[in-house]
Amino acid sequence: MAGQAFNPYAYASSSPDAVGVNPEAFNPYNYAQTSPPQVFNPATGSTGLLDFGLGTVPVPGWLERGLEGAGEGVTNLGRGIAERMGLESPQTIAADNAVDAPLNATTAGKVGNVVGNVGATLPAMLIPGVNTVAGGAALGAGLGYIQPTAPGQSVLRNTLLGGAAGGIGTGVGNRISDAAGSWLAARGAAAEQTAALNAERDAVLSAGRSVGLKVPPTAVNPNLVNTALESVSGKAATRQAFQASNRGIFNRLTASDLGLPDSAPLTLSGIRGVRGPAGHVYEVLKGMGNFPSDQPYFDDLHDVLSRSTDLEKSYPGINSMANQKVQDLVKAATVGSHDSNSAVELSKLLRNQSSANFKAAFRSGDPETLELAHAQRGVADAVEDLMGRHLQASGNPELAQELSASRKLIAKSYQAQAALKGNSIDALRLARQAQAGKPLDGGMGLVARFATHFPEVSAIPKSGAGVSKLAFMAGLAGEGGAAYLHSPELAATGLAAMGAPYATRSAIGSGIGQALLAAPRYPGVGGLTLDQLLSGAAVTGRAGLLAAPIALSGP
């Protein structure tokens, strides 16, 4: 080859041994001319991989096309600005459009393009005045002006279309925003009103759930999901199961208030036995001697007759029509001084009579008997309050505190005794006592309030949880079919049908189930205020109404 000029084009084809490969395949110039790079067509396939720079992640083809379309929508603005500045030519735009044409022919690509345009437009929504029709039209015209244009496409056309889209979109968006605002405001006001009406119930529910009390989800949120779940578990069976569970908690709360062991069953003798140690302080009080009445004592007696006294001011003579027994009781207790022994016995007598009259009033519904029961309890309270103040004044504050604690414990023992049914506390009876005006606090107070709001799971259950007849029949049919067809799969299905109510009931009654399904839900807006929600929705909506027509009418 000496004396010949070196030809790099011929060298590759005439010296195969120099590289050890097919000379024609090796020639990069010939390869470039005969094998142009293949451009991936998103309309016909997908790589199935999304490259984040640090690695690839498998994704569905539609998601890949949507993301590529969104990227194109965002970059279009930059390409248009570059074109207006003379940094890109219409021919370059046309070439790019040809590459993107297969992508824009797909649904995912179109949707992604619109989303990208909306995202790029959102920051412009913060410009003052853009929320007016004129401002939206001006912004739309500006966005139309900077859309990239290929040869044969009109900047003026894009500008006019953008202005029209901006003005119309802003106007429509404002109307939608106003309508949505009115609807959400009404919905929020209704939710607030409902929440206010249910505030006491919700507080009782929260306190009850903290000690393990259960309620059916539909008692709080009667929605489609909860109704379906209770249908599977059996509505009646679910209530019976929760009654049985709640009964043990009612007993435990009552025993705790009375100072009785949680593990021991509640009995009449056990409840009565509480009054023995608690009554010791009254024996000490009998030795106090005489003590005078004071003004608070007379005020307390006056309060017993306050209802009829207030009416007497407006309707003279009405007082004579009030319960005569109440008037006689208050008159008898209106004395200037008291013998401590007699005062203690009077208090015991009035409390026993009050308890008996409350029971009689519950049975008969006689309002005069109920009024007398309240008056007897009120006078007993007035006498014991007077004794407590005397102990404080005479330098016995510890004995005064012991008297207060004993009074409360003895009162609760009578309340528990009246609510005892067998070896269980009837929560509904406690609720009736509270409704009649008997003071109840602590655990027994929670029991009474819970039974007031959720009576369907507060009664003493008559039997164990029932069996869903539908589930039993479906399971029985499945087992029969399995035996006939010798099908293990059908047998398993039958067993699953039989067990579904129990599993669903267990899930509903679990701590997680109660928190998710039986917690109050109101149609509010979560952590966002209504104004923030509406503002964000209005901004996004106007951006979409403005940018979507521009994106869809673009190249």
XYZ file of C-alpha atoms in Angstrom:
555
model
C 0.000 0.000 0.000
C 3.096 2.172 -0.119
C 2.730 5.306 -2.075
C -1.054 5.424 -1.798
C -2.838 8.238 0.009
C -4.575 7.211 3.236
C -8.348 7.053 2.784
C -10.180 6.695 6.124
C -13.436 5.794 4.357
C -11.730 3.035 2.350
C -9.541 1.902 5.251
C -12.351 0.397 7.221
C -13.630 -1.652 4.264
C -10.182 -2.697 2.889
C -8.555 -3.688 6.172
C -10.885 -6.056 7.956
C -8.105 -7.627 9.952
C -7.239 -4.302 11.524
C -10.356 -4.304 13.636
C -11.503 -7.881 13.476
C -15.130 -7.049 12.636
C -17.369 -6.835 9.617
C -16.007 -3.766 7.799
C -19.393 -2.605 6.626
C -20.885 -2.826 10.096
C -17.917 -1.025 11.553
C -18.071 2.018 9.237
C -19.836 4.633 11.405
C -20.436 6.907 8.448
C -22.154 4.247 6.418
C -24.156 3.208 9.542
C -25.329 6.724 10.145
C -26.418 7.046 6.546
C -28.172 3.700 6.281
C -29.532 3.189 9.848
C -31.078 6.371 11.334
C -31.752 6.227 15.092
C -35.168 4.792 15.950
C -37.430 7.175 17.884
C -39.659 5.488 20.477
C -43.317 5.807 19.505
C -45.451 6.100 22.693
C -48.610 5.517 20.681
C -47.603 1.922 19.874
C -45.731 0.804 22.936
C -43.886 1.650 26.124
C -40.494 1.008 27.566
C -42.250 0.194 30.839
C -39.463 1.971 32.683
C -39.293 5.474 34.070
C -35.786 6.916 34.422
C -35.265 9.156 37.455
C -31.554 9.605 36.873
C -30.523 7.358 39.767
C -32.294 4.353 38.295
C -35.402 3.168 36.496
C -38.799 2.317 37.948
C -41.335 0.041 36.200
C -44.503 1.976 35.337
C -47.596 1.310 33.179
C -47.417 2.621 29.639
C -50.328 5.040 30.122
C -48.560 6.644 33.091
C -45.349 7.027 31.129
C -47.212 8.687 28.253
C -49.100 10.961 30.657
C -45.904 12.096 32.345
C -44.230 12.731 28.999
C -47.286 14.721 27.899
C -47.155 16.784 31.095
C -43.486 17.480 30.510
C -44.232 18.601 26.963
C -46.993 20.918 28.246
C -44.599 22.597 30.672
C -41.753 22.947 28.148
C -44.048 24.404 25.480
C -44.073 27.743 27.285
C -40.289 27.845 27.366
C -40.095 26.914 23.668
C -42.601 29.640 22.783
C -40.717 32.290 24.769
C -37.468 31.223 23.105
C -39.128 31.486 19.680
C -40.414 35.016 20.402
C -36.895 36.011 21.412
C -35.472 34.634 18.173
C -33.638 31.786 19.891
C -35.650 29.101 18.098
C -37.007 29.021 14.569
C -40.465 27.871 13.403
C -38.718 25.059 11.529
C -37.242 23.760 14.806
C -40.670 23.958 16.400
C -42.099 22.008 13.459
C -39.437 19.322 13.852
C -40.166 19.021 17.576
C -43.895 18.838 16.878
C -43.296 15.999 14.434
C -41.408 14.064 17.108
C -44.185 14.723 19.660
C -47.058 13.976 17.260
C -47.362 10.239 18.144
C -47.443 11.152 21.856
C -50.098 13.821 21.345
C -52.228 11.310 19.449
C -52.721 9.242 22.622
C -55.324 9.996 25.298
C -52.770 9.849 28.109
C -50.502 12.221 26.217
C -53.312 14.734 25.674
C -54.380 14.598 29.310
C -50.786 14.976 30.454
C -50.320 17.948 28.114
C -53.349 19.710 29.615
C -52.170 18.957 33.158
C -48.716 20.305 32.339
C -50.196 23.503 30.894
C -52.425 23.969 33.954
C -49.472 23.438 36.283
C -47.386 25.964 34.368
C -50.273 28.443 34.437
C -51.021 28.217 38.181
C -48.322 30.684 39.347
C -49.801 33.339 37.069
C -53.102 33.045 38.969
C -51.490 34.947 41.850
C -51.125 38.117 39.767
C -53.418 40.844 41.213
C -56.531 41.394 39.110
C -56.231 38.178 37.131
C -59.392 36.836 38.788
C -61.496 39.327 36.813
C -62.768 38.647 33.291
C -60.544 41.394 31.860
C -57.527 40.163 33.796
C -58.153 36.567 32.724
C -58.485 37.644 29.096
C -55.216 39.581 29.283
C -53.421 36.631 30.867
C -54.901 34.222 28.318
C -53.802 36.467 25.454
C -50.287 36.544 26.894
C -50.177 32.782 27.263
C -51.514 32.367 23.725
C -48.877 34.764 22.408
C -46.005 32.689 23.807
C -47.302 29.376 22.461
C -44.713 27.919 20.035
C -45.723 28.196 16.359
C -44.548 26.156 13.399
C -44.586 27.433 9.801
C -48.164 28.071 8.713
C -49.387 28.658 12.267
C -50.488 32.102 13.449
C -49.261 33.916 16.554
C -52.229 36.276 16.221
C -54.640 33.353 16.163
C -53.094 31.874 19.321
C -53.216 35.266 21.032
C -56.898 35.791 20.198
C -57.832 32.265 21.183
C -55.891 32.604 24.420
C -57.600 35.884 25.258
C -61.027 34.417 24.568
C -60.233 31.298 26.610
C -58.874 33.404 29.464
C -61.881 35.717 29.620
C -64.464 32.965 29.273
C -62.588 30.635 31.591
C -62.241 33.253 34.315
C -65.925 34.192 34.057
C -67.068 30.584 34.168
C -64.581 29.814 36.940
C -65.847 32.702 39.049
C -69.431 31.522 38.641
C -68.508 27.966 39.544
C -66.500 29.239 42.502
C -69.413 31.327 43.749
C -71.853 28.440 43.364
C -69.462 26.040 45.059
C -68.900 28.574 47.821
C -72.612 28.879 48.493
C -73.043 25.111 48.498
C -70.049 24.473 50.748
C -71.034 27.302 53.085
C -74.529 25.848 53.486
C -73.090 22.378 53.970
C -70.568 23.655 56.498
C -73.252 25.580 58.419
C -75.436 22.476 58.531
C -72.472 20.412 59.727
C -71.674 22.915 62.467
C -75.290 22.952 63.588
C -75.422 19.156 63.658
C -72.138 18.995 65.554
C -73.450 21.499 68.106
C -76.650 19.502 68.592
C -74.632 16.307 69.052
C -71.932 17.854 71.256
C -73.157 16.210 74.466
C -73.708 12.862 72.762
C -70.260 12.976 71.167
C -68.607 13.839 74.492
C -70.378 10.912 76.167
C -69.372 8.632 73.289
C -65.734 9.660 73.597
C -65.738 9.087 77.365
C -67.528 5.767 76.942
C -65.109 4.540 74.286
C -62.180 5.388 76.582
C -63.437 2.758 79.062
C -64.405 0.221 76.392
C -68.108 0.848 75.829
C -69.305 -0.056 72.334
C -71.996 1.302 70.022
C -73.261 0.119 66.635
C -71.669 2.269 63.892
C -75.078 3.140 62.449
C -76.052 4.743 65.766
C -73.453 7.427 65.026
C -72.847 7.275 61.265
C -75.783 5.650 59.452
C -73.993 5.538 56.115
C -73.990 2.889 53.398
C -70.780 1.161 54.541
C -71.880 0.873 58.178
C -75.338 -0.327 57.187
C -73.827 -3.008 54.952
C -71.418 -4.175 57.656
C -74.175 -4.426 60.261
C -76.318 -6.318 57.772
C -73.551 -8.901 57.460
C -72.937 -9.100 61.210
C -76.669 -9.099 61.992
C -78.252 -5.935 63.376
C -79.978 -7.565 66.353
C -77.046 -9.874 67.060
C -74.610 -6.957 67.036
C -76.693 -5.072 69.595
C -77.005 -8.122 71.823
C -73.253 -8.685 71.690
C -72.558 -5.058 72.583
C -75.152 -5.159 75.383
C -73.331 -8.098 76.928
C -69.973 -6.363 76.595
C -71.249 -3.060 77.985
C -72.991 -4.715 80.939
C -69.671 -5.795 82.426
C -68.309 -2.264 82.091
C -71.445 -0.761 83.676
C -70.990 -3.090 86.662
C -67.297 -2.272 86.933
C -67.869 1.507 86.868
C -70.584 1.245 89.533
C -68.469 -0.982 91.763
C -65.579 1.471 91.460
C -67.801 4.373 92.553
C -68.983 2.379 95.586
C -65.497 1.239 96.536
C -66.355 -2.419 95.851
C -63.920 -4.851 94.167
C -64.304 -5.065 90.380
C -64.085 -8.850 90.360
C -66.919 -9.443 92.844
C -70.505 -9.619 91.542
C -72.810 -6.799 92.526
C -75.333 -7.909 95.131
C -78.004 -6.151 97.167
C -76.270 -7.012 100.432
C -72.937 -5.788 99.105
C -74.395 -2.428 98.063
C -76.183 -2.021 101.396
C -72.968 -2.888 103.190
C -71.358 0.252 101.775
C -73.613 2.412 103.938
C -72.311 0.961 107.213
C -68.782 2.426 107.189
C -69.977 5.537 105.375
C -72.607 6.159 108.070
C -70.001 6.242 110.859
C -69.589 9.997 110.485
C -73.294 10.490 111.224
C -72.883 8.783 114.576
C -70.123 11.248 115.394
C -72.356 14.130 114.335
C -75.030 13.128 116.819
C -72.781 14.318 119.621
C -72.378 17.856 118.257
C -75.129 19.286 120.478
C -77.297 22.154 119.329
C -76.395 24.445 116.440
C -78.269 27.401 114.938
C -79.734 27.788 111.477
C -78.009 30.309 109.220
C -79.067 32.350 106.225
C -77.775 29.837 103.606
C -79.971 27.217 105.275
C -83.070 29.369 104.912
C -82.062 30.157 101.303
C -81.852 26.431 100.582
C -85.331 25.903 101.984
C -86.569 28.801 99.898
C -85.100 27.172 96.776
C -87.191 24.062 97.446
C -90.266 26.250 96.932
C -88.678 28.508 94.316
C -90.885 27.301 91.476
C -94.159 28.088 93.179
C -92.695 31.238 94.762
C -91.651 32.645 91.399
C -95.114 31.987 90.017
C -96.658 33.714 93.031
C -94.992 36.979 92.001
C -96.751 36.957 88.637
C -99.909 35.140 89.633
C -100.929 35.946 93.228
C -102.738 33.056 94.847
C -101.135 30.349 92.690
C -98.949 29.299 95.626
C -101.969 27.897 97.423
C -102.396 25.460 94.553
C -98.859 24.057 94.925
C -98.168 20.649 96.449
C -99.356 21.010 100.016
C -97.053 18.259 101.289
C -94.049 20.163 99.997
C -95.179 23.330 101.714
C -95.755 21.465 104.978
C -92.302 19.871 104.774
C -90.526 23.177 104.245
C -92.553 24.820 106.999
C -91.649 22.057 109.477
C -87.939 22.358 108.646
C -87.933 26.162 109.081
C -86.623 26.348 112.669
C -84.059 28.562 114.373
C -81.861 25.827 115.861
C -81.283 22.099 115.616
C -80.413 19.272 117.923
C -77.634 17.331 116.219
C -79.115 13.925 117.005
C -82.534 14.920 115.642
C -80.982 16.590 112.587
C -79.115 13.385 111.661
C -82.251 11.280 112.065
C -84.272 13.814 110.041
C -81.754 13.604 107.221
C -81.896 9.785 107.177
C -85.697 9.794 107.266
C -86.010 12.276 104.394
C -83.527 10.390 102.221
C -85.351 7.097 102.723
C -88.670 8.760 101.950
C -87.207 10.494 98.927
C -85.859 7.215 97.526
C -89.243 5.524 98.015
C -91.117 8.404 96.389
C -88.771 8.485 93.404
C -89.530 4.791 92.818
C -93.267 5.389 93.207
C -93.125 8.319 90.790
C -91.306 6.197 88.207
C -94.029 3.551 88.425
C -97.060 5.843 88.507
C -95.864 8.947 86.707
C -97.534 11.081 89.403
C -96.000 14.601 89.206
C -96.885 15.472 92.832
C -95.080 12.382 94.123
C -92.028 13.293 92.046
C -92.158 16.886 93.309
C -92.320 15.641 96.902
C -89.342 13.320 96.317
C -87.284 16.280 95.060
C -88.363 18.394 98.043
C -87.450 15.684 100.578
C -84.025 15.301 99.041
C -83.606 19.111 98.948
C -84.436 19.533 102.645
C -82.097 16.651 103.593
C -79.315 18.352 101.602
C -80.035 21.668 103.359
C -79.785 20.049 106.818
C -76.534 18.240 106.002
C -75.020 21.343 104.372
C -75.830 23.239 107.563
C -74.082 20.566 109.644
C -71.050 20.755 107.374
C -70.809 24.543 107.765
C -71.117 24.152 111.539
C -68.251 21.659 111.542
C -66.097 24.060 109.524
C -66.898 26.936 111.865
C -66.212 24.843 114.983
C -62.746 23.790 113.808
C -63.519 20.316 112.411
C -62.773 20.644 108.650
C -61.671 17.000 108.374
C -64.997 15.823 109.760
C -66.792 18.176 107.360
C -64.940 16.620 104.407
C -65.724 13.128 105.697
C -69.398 14.081 105.946
C -69.398 15.316 102.339
C -67.761 12.112 101.046
C -70.082 9.899 103.103
C -73.164 11.743 101.862
C -72.136 11.189 98.263
C -71.274 7.513 98.815
C -74.518 6.755 100.624
C -76.540 8.551 97.934
C -74.798 6.508 95.238
C -75.474 3.290 97.119
C -79.203 4.034 97.078
C -79.019 4.911 93.385
C -77.153 1.689 92.596
C -79.601 -0.312 94.691
C -82.524 1.139 92.758
C -80.812 0.258 89.460
C -79.768 -3.279 90.452
C -81.399 -6.071 88.470
C -80.169 -9.491 89.428
C -76.405 -9.094 89.685
C -76.174 -6.370 87.062
C -76.717 -2.628 86.946
C -79.580 -1.676 84.658
C -78.122 1.371 82.941
C -81.559 2.413 81.710
C -82.757 2.695 85.311
C -79.810 4.912 86.152
C -80.658 7.014 83.099
C -84.226 7.459 84.354
C -82.898 8.572 87.736
C -80.723 11.187 86.046
C -83.641 12.349 83.930
C -85.723 12.719 87.098
C -83.147 15.103 88.526
C -81.051 12.843 90.750
C -77.430 14.003 90.732
C -75.108 11.361 89.249
C -71.408 11.802 88.638
C -68.303 9.687 88.294
C -68.593 6.280 86.686
C -72.304 5.954 87.458
C -72.890 9.354 85.901
C -71.175 8.157 82.711
C -73.309 5.013 82.715
C -76.499 7.108 83.031
C -75.501 9.518 80.269
C -74.382 6.727 77.953
C -77.680 4.892 78.432
C -79.577 8.111 77.738
C -77.916 8.544 74.349
C -77.446 4.885 73.378
C -80.298 2.931 74.978
C -80.208 0.169 72.340
C -76.897 -1.167 73.705
C -77.463 -0.263 77.377
C -80.215 -2.728 78.275
C -79.424 -5.964 80.092
C -79.319 -8.613 77.338
C -81.989 -11.294 77.555
C -79.798 -13.882 75.835
C -76.516 -14.311 74.044
C -75.782 -12.880 70.619
C -78.085 -14.334 67.994
C -77.145 -16.172 64.836
C -77.678 -14.667 61.404
C -80.349 -16.870 59.775
C -79.254 -15.797 56.297
C -75.618 -16.690 56.965
C -76.619 -19.985 58.572
C -78.816 -20.991 55.631
C -76.167 -19.938 53.101
C -73.519 -21.907 54.969
C -75.779 -24.929 55.329
C -76.549 -24.849 51.605
C -72.858 -24.602 50.832
C -72.021 -27.574 53.050
C -74.836 -29.617 51.507
C -73.674 -28.783 48.022
C -70.097 -29.603 48.958
C -71.125 -33.018 50.262
C -73.111 -33.745 47.130
C -70.462 -32.509 44.699
C -67.483 -33.602 46.811
C -66.108 -30.077 46.500
C -63.633 -28.878 49.172
C -63.831 -25.365 47.714
C -67.608 -25.231 48.178
C -67.242 -26.582 51.715
C -64.761 -23.822 52.547
C -67.140 -21.257 51.055
C -69.969 -22.547 53.231
C -67.852 -22.323 56.371
C -66.798 -18.793 55.408
C -70.460 -17.781 55.000
C -71.231 -19.118 58.473
C -68.255 -17.363 60.023
C -68.622 -14.016 58.228
C -71.141 -12.512 60.722
C -68.929 -13.357 63.705
C -65.796 -12.026 62.047
C -67.564 -8.829 60.950
C -69.093 -8.334 64.405
C -65.699 -8.793 66.014
C -64.150 -6.247 63.639
C -66.923 -3.706 64.278
C -66.529 -4.064 68.039
C -62.738 -3.869 68.075
C -61.000 -0.701 69.169
C -59.927 0.071 65.612
C -63.392 -0.701 64.257
C -65.076 1.594 66.769
C -62.584 4.393 66.095
C -62.969 4.150 62.311
C -66.675 3.373 61.989
C -68.381 4.657 65.161
C -66.619 8.009 65.552
C -68.742 11.064 64.680
C -68.169 12.318 61.128
C -69.400 15.675 59.913
C -69.053 17.042 56.350
C -66.481 19.645 57.262
C -63.242 20.551 55.504
C -60.724 18.917 57.807
C -57.705 21.019 58.670
C -58.419 23.605 55.954
C -60.738 26.510 56.520
C -63.609 26.983 54.113
C -62.038 30.147 52.688
C -58.731 28.356 52.057
C -60.455 25.468 50.345
C -62.547 27.722 48.123
C -59.576 29.928 47.281
C -57.440 26.966 46.233
C -60.277 25.411 44.228
C -61.052 28.703 42.491
C -57.414 29.322 41.537
C -56.957 25.776 40.207
C -60.296 25.862 38.399
C -59.552 29.155 36.640
C -56.109 27.909 35.644
C -57.667 24.774 34.169
C -60.392 26.634 32.294
C -57.816 29.053 30.927
C -54.994 26.663 30.053
C -56.930 23.628 28.820
C -58.353 25.294 25.651
C -54.939 26.717 24.847
C -53.309 23.292 25.243
C -55.951 21.505 23.205
C -55.815 24.057 20.402
C -52.026 24.069 20.246
C -49.796 22.212 17.774
